[in-house]
Tab-separated table of C-alpha atoms in Angstrom:
chain	number	residue	atom	x	y	z
A	21	MET	CA	0.365	-27.692	24.943
A	22	ALA	CA	-1.888	-27.783	21.917
A	23	THR	CA	-0.671	-28.407	18.122
A	24	CYS	CA	-2.330	-25.385	16.685
A	25	LEU	CA	-2.886	-25.055	12.967
A	26	VAL	CA	-3.311	-21.558	11.718
A	27	MET	CA	-5.320	-21.759	8.411
A	28	GLY	CA	-4.539	-18.403	6.578
A	29	ALA	CA	-1.144	-17.655	8.338
A	30	ALA	CA	0.214	-15.652	5.225
A	31	GLY	CA	-2.777	-12.848	5.954
A	32	TYR	CA	-3.027	-10.174	8.324
A	33	ILE	CA	-4.400	-11.810	11.541
A	34	GLY	CA	-1.907	-15.025	10.661
A	35	SER	CA	1.096	-13.501	10.399
A	36	TYR	CA	0.734	-12.104	14.118
A	37	LEU	CA	-1.196	-15.039	15.524
A	38	VAL	CA	1.679	-17.717	14.315
A	39	PRO	CA	4.220	-16.232	16.662
A	40	ALA	CA	1.787	-15.169	19.678
A	41	LEU	CA	0.594	-18.988	19.596
A	42	GLN	CA	4.646	-20.048	19.721
A	43	ALA	CA	5.203	-17.754	22.417
A	44	ALA	CA	2.143	-19.103	24.511
A	45	GLY	CA	3.754	-22.552	24.076
A	46	HIS	CA	2.227	-23.886	21.516
A	47	ALA	CA	3.481	-26.120	18.694
A	48	VAL	CA	2.652	-24.276	15.441
A	49	ILE	CA	1.947	-25.017	11.936
A	50	ALA	CA	1.084	-22.600	9.596
A	51	ALA	CA	-1.248	-23.518	6.745
A	52	ALA	CA	-1.624	-21.060	3.206
A	53	ARG	CA	-1.756	-21.628	-0.308
A	54	HIS	CA	1.843	-20.081	-0.711
A	55	PRO	CA	4.704	-20.225	1.307
A	56	CYS	CA	5.036	-17.109	3.646
A	57	ARG	CA	7.621	-15.435	6.280
A	58	LEU	CA	7.731	-17.603	9.616
A	59	PRO	CA	9.164	-17.603	12.956
A	60	ASP	CA	11.887	-20.353	13.364
A	61	GLY	CA	10.282	-23.590	14.688
A	62	VAL	CA	7.053	-23.170	12.932
A	63	GLU	CA	6.273	-25.977	10.415
A	64	PHE	CA	4.464	-24.783	6.889
A	65	ARG	CA	1.863	-27.060	5.347
A	66	HIS	CA	0.074	-26.156	2.106
A	67	ALA	CA	-3.260	-25.634	2.124
A	68	ASP	CA	-6.090	-24.128	-0.040
A	69	SER	CA	-9.782	-24.500	1.158
A	70	LEU	CA	-11.006	-24.529	-2.158
A	71	ASP	CA	-8.892	-27.777	-2.810
A	72	PRO	CA	-10.346	-30.482	-0.852
A	73	ALA	CA	-7.184	-32.782	-1.312
A	74	SER	CA	-5.004	-30.379	0.071
A	75	LEU	CA	-6.840	-30.127	3.548
A	76	THR	CA	-6.598	-33.617	4.791
A	77	PRO	CA	-2.877	-33.678	4.560
A	78	ALA	CA	-2.728	-30.377	6.300
A	79	LEU	CA	-4.641	-31.574	9.148
A	80	GLN	CA	-2.862	-34.711	10.265
A	81	GLY	CA	-1.809	-34.405	13.887
A	82	VAL	CA	-3.554	-31.146	14.766
A	83	ASP	CA	-5.634	-30.245	17.678
A	84	THR	CA	-6.632	-26.983	17.396
A	85	VAL	CA	-7.570	-24.997	14.099
A	86	PHE	CA	-7.641	-21.299	13.616
A	87	TYR	CA	-9.800	-20.348	10.455
A	88	LEU	CA	-8.971	-17.041	9.257
A	89	VAL	CA	-9.598	-17.402	5.563
A	90	HIS	CA	-11.602	-14.892	3.539
A	91	ALA	CA	-12.050	-13.921	-0.030
A	92	MET	CA	-13.128	-10.210	-0.184
A	93	GLY	CA	-10.389	-9.664	-2.685
A	94	ALA	CA	-12.026	-12.007	-5.124
A	95	GLY	CA	-14.584	-9.595	-6.580
A	96	ALA	CA	-18.728	-9.858	-6.279
A	97	GLY	CA	-18.547	-13.237	-6.011
A	98	PHE	CA	-16.359	-13.579	-2.792
A	99	HIS	CA	-18.955	-15.011	-0.418
A	100	ARG	CA	-19.685	-18.022	-2.596
A	101	LEU	CA	-15.901	-18.803	-2.385
A	102	GLU	CA	-15.862	-18.098	1.318
A	103	GLN	CA	-18.839	-20.627	1.992
A	104	GLN	CA	-17.576	-23.278	-0.442
A	105	GLY	CA	-14.126	-22.927	1.461
A	106	VAL	CA	-15.879	-23.446	4.533
A	107	LYS	CA	-17.844	-26.523	3.600
A	108	ASN	CA	-14.732	-28.024	2.226
A	109	PHE	CA	-12.695	-27.374	5.309
A	110	ALA	CA	-15.217	-28.682	8.078
A	111	ALA	CA	-15.438	-31.642	6.319
A	112	ALA	CA	-11.892	-32.107	6.516
A	113	ALA	CA	-11.454	-31.041	10.102
A	114	LEU	CA	-14.333	-33.442	11.217
A	115	HIS	CA	-12.900	-36.281	9.322
A	116	ALA	CA	-9.369	-35.665	10.559
A	117	GLY	CA	-10.579	-35.345	14.440
A	118	VAL	CA	-9.873	-31.851	15.096
A	119	HIS	CA	-10.686	-30.952	18.653
A	120	ARG	CA	-11.717	-27.520	18.187
A	121	VAL	CA	-11.949	-25.016	15.099
A	122	ILE	CA	-11.600	-21.172	16.441
A	123	TYR	CA	-13.417	-19.270	13.783
A	124	LEU	CA	-12.568	-15.528	13.343
A	125	GLY	CA	-15.908	-13.677	12.074
A	126	ALA	CA	-17.490	-10.249	12.396
A	127	ILE	CA	-19.728	-8.575	14.799
A	128	GLN	CA	-23.182	-8.347	13.557
A	129	PRO	CA	-25.633	-5.659	13.129
A	130	GLU	CA	-29.556	-6.106	13.297
A	131	PRO	CA	-30.704	-6.237	11.045
A	132	CYS	CA	-27.903	-6.636	8.211
A	133	ASP	CA	-27.782	-6.208	4.576
A	134	SER	CA	-23.895	-6.491	4.341
A	135	ARG	CA	-23.106	-9.147	1.936
A	136	HIS	CA	-19.210	-9.318	3.584
A	137	LEU	CA	-20.874	-9.283	7.083
A	138	ASN	CA	-23.709	-11.607	6.297
A	139	SER	CA	-21.153	-14.296	4.482
A	140	ARG	CA	-19.357	-13.853	7.877
A	141	ARG	CA	-22.052	-15.127	9.728
A	142	ILE	CA	-23.178	-17.727	7.456
A	143	CYS	CA	-19.905	-19.223	7.598
A	144	GLY	CA	-19.620	-19.511	10.834
A	145	GLU	CA	-23.341	-21.089	11.025
A	146	LEU	CA	-21.497	-23.745	8.513
A	147	PHE	CA	-19.094	-24.789	10.883
A	148	ARG	CA	-21.507	-25.523	13.368
A	149	ALA	CA	-23.746	-27.286	10.963
A	150	ALA	CA	-21.099	-29.549	10.059
A	151	GLY	CA	-20.401	-31.050	13.614
A	152	VAL	CA	-16.947	-29.837	13.667
A	153	PRO	CA	-16.527	-28.293	17.655
A	154	THR	CA	-16.237	-24.801	16.344
A	155	VAL	CA	-15.992	-21.408	18.461
A	156	GLU	CA	-16.925	-18.299	16.538
A	157	LEU	CA	-15.023	-14.904	17.529
A	158	ARG	CA	-16.624	-12.267	16.024
A	159	SER	CA	-14.628	-9.133	15.857
A	160	GLY	CA	-14.831	-5.548	15.671
A	161	ILE	CA	-12.664	-3.442	13.486
A	162	ILE	CA	-8.936	-4.284	14.177
A	163	ILE	CA	-6.687	-1.209	15.122
A	164	GLY	CA	-3.309	-2.487	13.572
A	165	PRO	CA	-0.944	-2.704	10.516
A	166	GLY	CA	-2.484	-4.511	7.641
A	167	SER	CA	-5.941	-4.462	8.562
A	168	ALA	CA	-7.816	-3.417	6.038
A	169	ALA	CA	-10.215	-1.212	7.661
A	170	PHE	CA	-6.980	-0.097	9.475
A	171	GLU	CA	-5.176	0.773	6.152
A	172	VAL	CA	-8.245	2.813	4.640
A	173	MET	CA	-8.097	5.023	7.861
A	174	ARG	CA	-4.541	5.437	7.632
A	175	ASP	CA	-4.055	6.010	3.744
A	176	LEU	CA	-6.953	8.824	4.102
A	177	VAL	CA	-5.430	10.680	6.886
A	178	PHE	CA	-1.881	10.627	5.848
A	179	ASN	CA	-2.425	11.450	2.342
A	180	LEU	CA	-5.460	13.729	2.002
A	181	PRO	CA	-5.687	17.363	3.196
A	182	MET	CA	-9.535	17.214	3.354
A	183	MET	CA	-11.547	14.254	3.351
A	184	VAL	CA	-15.034	14.325	1.149
A	185	THR	CA	-16.652	11.264	2.745
A	186	PRO	CA	-20.163	9.396	2.995
A	187	LYS	CA	-22.671	9.664	5.735
A	188	TRP	CA	-21.394	6.623	7.014
A	189	VAL	CA	-18.872	8.121	8.689
A	190	ARG	CA	-21.135	8.748	11.644
A	191	SER	CA	-21.847	4.988	11.847
A	192	ARG	CA	-20.429	3.719	15.040
A	193	THR	CA	-18.511	0.640	15.729
A	194	PRO	CA	-16.392	-0.496	18.585
A	195	PRO	CA	-13.069	-0.996	17.335
A	196	ILE	CA	-10.231	-3.291	19.101
A	197	ALA	CA	-6.566	-3.364	19.423
A	198	LEU	CA	-4.745	-6.160	17.630
A	199	SER	CA	-2.966	-7.049	20.903
A	200	ASN	CA	-6.556	-7.435	22.615
A	201	LEU	CA	-7.730	-9.721	19.816
A	202	LEU	CA	-4.750	-11.814	20.031
A	203	HIS	CA	-5.128	-12.297	23.759
A	204	TYR	CA	-8.400	-13.543	22.961
A	205	LEU	CA	-7.765	-15.743	20.119
A	206	VAL	CA	-4.815	-17.457	21.885
A	207	GLY	CA	-6.860	-17.820	24.924
A	208	LEU	CA	-9.377	-19.884	23.371
A	209	VAL	CA	-7.105	-22.566	22.782
A	210	ASP	CA	-7.328	-24.162	26.176
A	211	ALA	CA	-10.812	-22.353	27.216
A	212	ASP	CA	-13.144	-24.826	28.734
A	213	ALA	CA	-17.057	-25.192	27.685
A	214	VAL	CA	-17.100	-22.888	24.660
A	215	ASP	CA	-17.442	-25.292	21.915
A	216	GLY	CA	-20.523	-24.242	19.873
A	217	ALA	CA	-20.350	-20.403	21.480
A	218	ILE	CA	-20.525	-17.141	19.630
A	219	LEU	CA	-18.441	-14.640	21.303
A	220	ASN	CA	-18.188	-11.036	20.494
A	221	ALA	CA	-14.426	-9.134	20.438
A	222	THR	CA	-14.779	-5.517	20.906
A	223	GLY	CA	-12.661	-2.490	22.327
A	224	PRO	CA	-14.066	-0.326	25.159
A	225	GLU	CA	-15.599	2.294	23.185
A	226	LEU	CA	-18.349	2.951	20.598
A	227	LEU	CA	-17.065	5.275	17.962
A	228	SER	CA	-18.120	6.824	14.716
A	229	TYR	CA	-15.673	6.459	11.769
A	230	GLN	CA	-15.493	10.197	11.823
A	231	GLN	CA	-14.417	10.031	15.612
A	232	GLN	CA	-11.671	7.687	14.746
A	233	LEU	CA	-10.601	9.700	11.548
A	234	GLU	CA	-10.459	12.995	13.834
A	235	ARG	CA	-8.224	11.009	16.337
A	236	PHE	CA	-5.926	9.322	14.131
A	237	ALA	CA	-5.225	12.832	12.528
A	238	ALA	CA	-4.717	14.542	16.076
A	239	HIS	CA	-2.630	11.702	16.800
A	240	ILE	CA	-0.070	12.670	14.366
A	241	GLY	CA	-0.524	15.867	14.284
A	242	LYS	CA	-2.464	16.745	11.392
A	243	ARG	CA	-5.861	18.792	10.916
A	244	SER	CA	-7.595	17.165	8.327
A	245	PRO	CA	-11.306	18.549	8.076
A	246	ILE	CA	-14.212	15.977	7.268
A	247	LEU	CA	-16.872	16.631	4.886
A	248	PRO	CA	-19.847	13.913	5.041
A	249	LEU	CA	-22.119	13.868	1.786
A	250	PRO	CA	-25.326	12.188	2.278
A	251	TRP	CA	-25.772	11.673	-1.261
A	252	LEU	CA	-22.390	9.346	-1.795
A	253	THR	CA	-23.436	5.994	-1.615
A	254	PRO	CA	-21.726	2.947	-0.362
A	255	ARG	CA	-21.122	2.015	-4.233
A	256	LEU	CA	-19.775	5.279	-4.917
A	257	SER	CA	-17.746	5.458	-1.824
A	258	ALA	CA	-16.060	1.851	-2.961
A	259	TRP	CA	-15.345	3.517	-6.503
A	260	TRP	CA	-13.839	7.062	-4.925
A	261	LEU	CA	-11.780	4.698	-2.482
A	262	GLN	CA	-9.666	3.506	-5.274
A	263	PHE	CA	-8.188	6.936	-5.859
A	264	ALA	CA	-7.558	7.416	-2.287
A	265	THR	CA	-6.103	4.252	-0.728
A	266	SER	CA	-3.924	1.043	-1.303
A	267	VAL	CA	-6.748	-1.106	-0.305
A	268	PRO	CA	-7.816	-2.809	-3.346
A	269	GLN	CA	-11.362	-2.049	-4.532
A	270	PRO	CA	-12.978	-5.522	-4.306
A	271	VAL	CA	-12.084	-5.218	-0.456
A	272	ALA	CA	-12.819	-1.846	-0.048
A	273	ARG	CA	-16.212	-2.132	-1.634
A	274	ALA	CA	-16.818	-5.319	0.572
A	275	LEU	CA	-15.811	-3.098	3.887
A	276	VAL	CA	-17.962	-0.430	2.758
A	277	GLY	CA	-21.010	-2.277	2.696
A	278	GLY	CA	-21.018	-3.230	6.370
A	279	LEU	CA	-19.928	0.436	7.189
A	280	LYS	CA	-23.348	1.961	7.016
A	281	HIS	CA	-24.780	0.034	10.259
A	282	ASP	CA	-24.241	1.172	13.852
A	283	ILE	CA	-22.778	-2.230	15.348
A	284	PRO	CA	-22.721	-2.296	18.874
A	285	ALA	CA	-22.116	-5.543	20.351
A	286	ASP	CA	-21.883	-7.487	23.859
A	287	ASP	CA	-18.664	-8.732	24.878
A	288	ALA	CA	-19.428	-9.337	28.199
A	289	PRO	CA	-19.282	-13.026	28.368
A	290	LEU	CA	-15.740	-13.138	26.352
A	291	ARG	CA	-14.203	-10.546	28.986
A	292	ALA	CA	-15.369	-12.790	31.513
A	293	LEU	CA	-13.747	-15.713	30.112
A	294	LEU	CA	-10.649	-14.250	29.106
A	295	PRO	CA	-10.086	-10.875	31.214
A	296	GLN	CA	-7.733	-8.331	30.152
A	297	ARG	CA	-7.416	-4.533	29.955
A	298	LEU	CA	-9.008	-3.236	26.699
A	299	LEU	CA	-6.871	-0.441	25.177
A	300	THR	CA	-8.957	2.573	23.992
A	301	PHE	CA	-8.832	3.792	20.486
A	302	ASP	CA	-6.039	6.272	20.800
A	303	GLU	CA	-3.951	3.806	23.088
A	304	ALA	CA	-4.304	1.060	20.038
A	305	LEU	CA	-3.690	3.618	17.376
A	306	ALA	CA	-0.272	4.292	19.458
A	307	GLU	CA	0.589	0.675	19.867
A	308	ALA	CA	-0.021	-0.169	16.164
A	309	LEU	CA	1.966	2.649	14.555
A	310	ALA	CA	4.871	1.709	17.298
A	311	LEU	CA	4.502	-1.772	15.920
A	312	GLU	CA	4.544	-0.544	12.507
A	313	GLN	CA	7.722	0.900	13.487
A	314	LYS	CA	9.241	-1.696	14.978
A	315	LEU	CA	8.583	-4.144	12.428
A	316	GLY	CA	9.699	-1.984	9.639
A	317	ALA	CA	13.350	-1.180	11.174
A	318	GLU	CA	13.300	-5.284	11.403
A	319	GLN	CA	12.319	-5.803	7.819
A	320	GLN	CA	14.173	-2.881	6.394
A	321	GLY	CA	15.664	-4.312	2.880
A	322	GLU	CA	13.355	-7.149	2.553
A	323	GLU	CA	10.202	-7.576	0.232
A	324	THR	CA	7.628	-6.858	3.122
A	325	PRO	CA	4.806	-4.096	3.087
A	326	LEU	CA	6.290	-2.707	6.344
A	327	GLY	CA	9.921	-3.152	5.312
A	328	LEU	CA	9.187	-1.285	2.128
A	329	ARG	CA	7.480	1.636	4.009
A	330	TRP	CA	9.702	1.786	6.986
A	331	ARG	CA	10.122	5.674	7.183
A	332	HIS	CA	7.595	6.383	4.848
A	333	PRO	CA	4.356	6.299	6.315
A	334	GLU	CA	2.449	7.590	3.658
A	335	TYR	CA	3.027	4.899	1.110
A	336	GLY	CA	0.483	2.255	1.193
A	337	PHE	CA	0.266	-1.230	2.462
A	338	TYR	CA	-1.087	-2.768	-0.555
A	339	ASP	CA	0.417	-3.167	-3.626
A	340	ARG	CA	-0.786	-2.452	-7.665
A	341	THR	CA	0.592	-4.520	-9.872
A	342	ALA	CA	1.287	-5.113	-13.645
A	343	SER	CA	2.899	-8.238	-15.339
A	344	GLY	CA	4.056	-9.432	-18.384
A	345	SER	CA	4.927	-13.288	-19.359
A	346	ALA	CA	6.337	-15.497	-22.091
A	347	LEU	CA	6.960	-19.055	-22.461
A	348	SER	CA	10.471	-20.318	-23.683
A	349	LEU	CA	11.560	-23.679	-25.337
A	350	ALA	CA	14.802	-23.014	-23.557
A	351	LYS	CA	15.525	-24.690	-20.274
A	352	PRO	CA	15.295	-22.593	-17.002
A	353	GLU	CA	19.079	-22.171	-16.439
A	354	ALA	CA	19.285	-20.930	-20.094
A	355	VAL	CA	16.748	-18.439	-19.399
A	356	TRP	CA	18.289	-17.336	-15.991
A	357	HIS	CA	21.819	-17.099	-17.635
A	358	VAL	CA	20.280	-14.379	-20.295
A	359	LEU	CA	18.637	-12.505	-17.059
A	360	GLN	CA	21.966	-12.456	-15.583
A	361	GLY	CA	23.146	-9.588	-18.403
A	362	LEU	CA	20.497	-7.373	-17.003
A	363	GLY	CA	21.384	-3.647	-16.396
A	364	GLY	CA	24.636	-2.035	-17.169
A	365	GLN	CA	25.928	-2.325	-20.723
A	366	HIS	CA	23.283	-4.854	-21.603
A	367	ARG	CA	20.691	-2.558	-20.123
A	368	TYR	CA	16.679	-4.117	-20.258
A	369	PHE	CA	16.287	-6.267	-23.586
A	370	TYR	CA	13.504	-4.319	-24.789
A	371	MET	CA	12.754	-0.447	-25.596
A	372	ASN	CA	15.632	1.025	-23.846
A	373	SER	CA	14.916	3.886	-25.489
A	374	LEU	CA	11.794	4.205	-23.287
A	375	TRP	CA	13.769	3.261	-20.249
A	376	THR	CA	16.208	5.830	-20.883
A	377	VAL	CA	13.459	8.923	-21.303
A	378	ARG	CA	12.269	7.735	-17.663
A	379	GLU	CA	15.652	7.763	-16.524
A	380	TRP	CA	16.476	11.261	-17.761
A	381	MET	CA	12.886	12.584	-15.772
A	382	ASP	CA	14.234	10.873	-12.959
A	383	HIS	CA	17.788	12.770	-13.531
A	384	LEU	CA	15.923	16.028	-13.949
A	385	VAL	CA	14.145	16.106	-10.590
A	386	GLY	CA	17.506	14.746	-8.826
A	387	GLY	CA	16.904	10.980	-8.796
A	388	PRO	CA	19.667	8.718	-9.316
A	389	ALA	CA	18.434	6.908	-12.409
A	390	ARG	CA	21.085	7.860	-14.258
A	391	ARG	CA	23.380	5.803	-12.303
A	392	TYR	CA	24.665	2.943	-14.797
A	393	GLY	CA	26.541	-0.156	-14.065
A	394	ARG	CA	26.414	-3.215	-11.610
A	395	SER	CA	28.074	-3.676	-8.060
A	396	ASN	CA	28.430	-7.471	-9.477
A	397	PRO	CA	28.307	-8.054	-13.345
A	398	GLU	CA	28.891	-11.674	-13.118
A	399	ARG	CA	25.758	-12.790	-10.533
A	400	PHE	CA	23.224	-11.256	-8.593
A	401	CYS	CA	23.562	-10.821	-4.584
A	402	LYS	CA	21.472	-9.534	-2.199
A	403	GLY	CA	22.094	-5.686	-1.683
A	404	ASP	CA	24.111	-5.139	-4.759
A	405	GLN	CA	23.333	-2.563	-7.376
A	406	ILE	CA	21.911	-2.896	-10.983
A	407	ASP	CA	21.922	0.864	-12.419
A	408	SER	CA	19.704	2.808	-9.873
A	409	TRP	CA	17.939	-0.412	-8.664
A	410	THR	CA	19.100	-2.378	-5.372
A	411	ILE	CA	18.590	-6.370	-5.420
A	412	LEU	CA	15.915	-7.106	-2.755
A	413	GLY	CA	15.921	-10.553	-2.942
A	414	VAL	CA	17.624	-13.840	-5.287
A	415	GLU	CA	16.616	-17.278	-5.567
A	416	GLU	CA	19.362	-18.691	-7.753
A	417	GLY	CA	18.143	-19.870	-11.071
A	418	ARG	CA	14.422	-18.738	-10.087
A	419	ARG	CA	13.704	-15.740	-9.050
A	420	LEU	CA	14.954	-12.116	-8.799
A	421	ALA	CA	13.174	-9.195	-7.159
A	422	LEU	CA	14.638	-5.550	-7.482
A	423	LEU	CA	13.943	-2.404	-5.744
A	424	PHE	CA	12.964	0.957	-7.578
A	425	ASN	CA	14.815	3.875	-6.513
A	426	MET	CA	13.608	6.425	-8.973
A	427	ARG	CA	11.788	9.490	-7.352
A	428	ALA	CA	8.103	8.865	-7.567
A	429	PRO	CA	5.098	9.005	-5.326
A	430	GLY	CA	5.238	5.406	-3.726
A	431	VAL	CA	7.351	2.932	-3.350
A	432	GLY	CA	8.166	-0.166	-5.952
A	433	ARG	CA	9.794	-3.488	-6.542
A	434	LEU	CA	10.349	-5.682	-9.852
A	435	GLU	CA	10.014	-9.131	-9.490
A	436	PHE	CA	11.403	-11.783	-12.248
A	437	VAL	CA	10.042	-15.607	-11.887
A	438	ILE	CA	11.282	-18.159	-14.056
A	439	LYS	CA	9.158	-21.282	-13.711
A	440	PRO	CA	9.463	-24.762	-15.484
A	441	GLU	CA	5.880	-25.566	-16.878
A	442	PRO	CA	4.342	-29.588	-16.684
A	443	SER	CA	4.407	-29.379	-20.537
A	444	GLY	CA	8.366	-28.972	-20.408
A	445	LEU	CA	8.539	-25.206	-21.474
A	446	THR	CA	9.692	-22.584	-19.154
A	447	ARG	CA	7.755	-19.496	-18.256
A	448	LEU	CA	9.320	-16.114	-17.663
A	449	THR	CA	6.879	-13.712	-15.722
A	450	VAL	CA	8.225	-10.037	-14.733
A	451	THR	CA	5.764	-8.047	-12.538
A	452	ALA	CA	5.976	-4.751	-10.882
A	453	HIS	CA	4.590	-4.159	-7.382
A	454	TRP	CA	3.749	-0.736	-6.305
A	455	HIS	CA	2.771	0.822	-3.075
A	456	PRO	CA	1.110	4.120	-3.826
A	457	GLN	CA	1.254	7.249	-1.989
A	458	GLY	CA	-1.916	8.367	-1.729
A	459	ALA	CA	-3.809	9.560	-4.701
A	460	TRP	CA	-0.964	10.888	-6.376
A	461	GLY	CA	0.779	7.430	-6.091
A	462	LEU	CA	-2.162	5.715	-7.378
A	463	GLY	CA	-2.463	8.623	-10.308
A	464	TYR	CA	1.074	7.816	-11.002
A	465	TRP	CA	0.231	4.068	-11.115
A	466	LEU	CA	-2.242	4.485	-13.801
A	467	ALA	CA	-0.525	6.887	-16.070
A	468	MET	CA	2.367	4.261	-16.192
A	469	LEU	CA	0.327	1.321	-16.424
A	470	PRO	CA	-0.086	0.739	-20.196
A	471	PHE	CA	3.848	1.542	-20.575
A	472	HIS	CA	4.327	-1.401	-17.813
A	473	LEU	CA	2.394	-3.856	-19.849
A	474	PHE	CA	3.594	-3.012	-22.978
A	475	ILE	CA	7.048	-3.130	-21.480
A	476	PHE	CA	7.004	-6.089	-19.381
A	477	GLN	CA	5.672	-7.998	-22.179
A	478	GLY	CA	8.038	-7.183	-24.675
A	479	MET	CA	11.059	-7.841	-21.979
A	480	THR	CA	9.949	-11.225	-21.217
A	481	GLU	CA	9.400	-12.308	-25.109
A	482	ALA	CA	13.253	-10.834	-25.687
A	483	ILE	CA	14.422	-12.663	-22.903
A	484	THR	CA	13.078	-15.897	-23.577
A	485	ARG	CA	13.993	-15.423	-27.622
A	486	GLU	CA	17.456	-14.735	-26.649
A	487	ALA	CA	17.888	-17.860	-24.153
A	488	GLU	CA	16.335	-19.921	-27.241
A	489	ARG	CA	19.214	-18.450	-29.525
A	490	MET	CA	21.847	-19.249	-26.863
A	491	SER	CA	20.467	-22.750	-26.679
A	492	GLY	CA	20.997	-23.587	-30.630
A	493	ILE	CA	16.738	-23.765	-30.678
A	494	PRO	CA	15.685	-22.013	-33.933
A	495	VAL	CA	13.629	-18.827	-33.456
A	496	LEU	CA	10.590	-17.645	-35.218
A	497	ASP	CA	10.500	-14.027	-34.818
């Protein structure tokens, strides 16, 4: 049994790898920048590859590390962050005496002008150059809920009656089922004579993206004609995707940069090392959608993408966010006390007339927004109602999460976080999270965004001012 640290445990692959390693009998430590949902018996350690001071404590007593970190969501300079993070982590792993690093990269076309794919290759080279024993596993597109490339396909197929696509939909790649990839990753913990190796993990079929989209549509019983346009460049494609998929534009842009290549790969060495039956694309798709339903049912009523979109497969996995934030001289408990008056007769502290307009709009289409009142007017309890909202989560004195129940093309939640600052002030942040339903859901979000930014900023300031008044602190309006 090895002690395995999963670096990037809060991410897509990490969330599935942690329980898979645990099921194989390994001691598992989950490492990430922020606490995440974990199975019982898994230790959490804070670690940030861009914060070298956090890495040495996280690596104590670790035999094997899975490095799953990427920075595609950071925008144009993501490759610099990825490479600096690897340099920091490799130095810390070498110092800690880690026996093996398993780095999850991406299969490489020849030649390659994709910044995303080239950065993955360079990161593998940096691990090896640092002298830490490293196995680089290069994967094809992963077919599983939460995979960015899979979610792009999913959003397009579920929400568009017809797809206008760039010519790269004819590029071919060997997609791999999530379960097949997890088998390889777990197997590399105990594999012999693989340090320094570069291994390709692929599925059994080399398919174009058009074929994958067509098979996906056929699987859910939908006809989605595809019209490839030769003049639609990767840059234009990434811009267009922000109106058709929930996947963040920086991630979509990085992915699209690599989609114009045919990416065949020789996976024979890995298949010989860790034999298994590789699922076809259709089998991998069926497995992914079944897993999504299973996890969605288990997580129903929780603040997870799969729990929120259970029974609504057209909703996006990734969310859009808008926030307001204010500082207060009052203590956190005073701010929480004011927040506990949310809803019912006290309403929403700021611009209640705008809330009323939105509620009437919902009421006119048969929604529940005109239901006023609270299940418990004294305190917040998970599952209770606050007007038309449902309480998703409560951390007493610190955090409140509400489920949006009005009728709209998507699903949303509203999160209140109270945090003491090092300065002695208290910060209240209100954030709306929106999982859109295709282009209509994204359009709704963009239309509401100015109102959200205006209302949430005013709401935080109103709550913090009231907390100061109740605390006897002079308020300067």
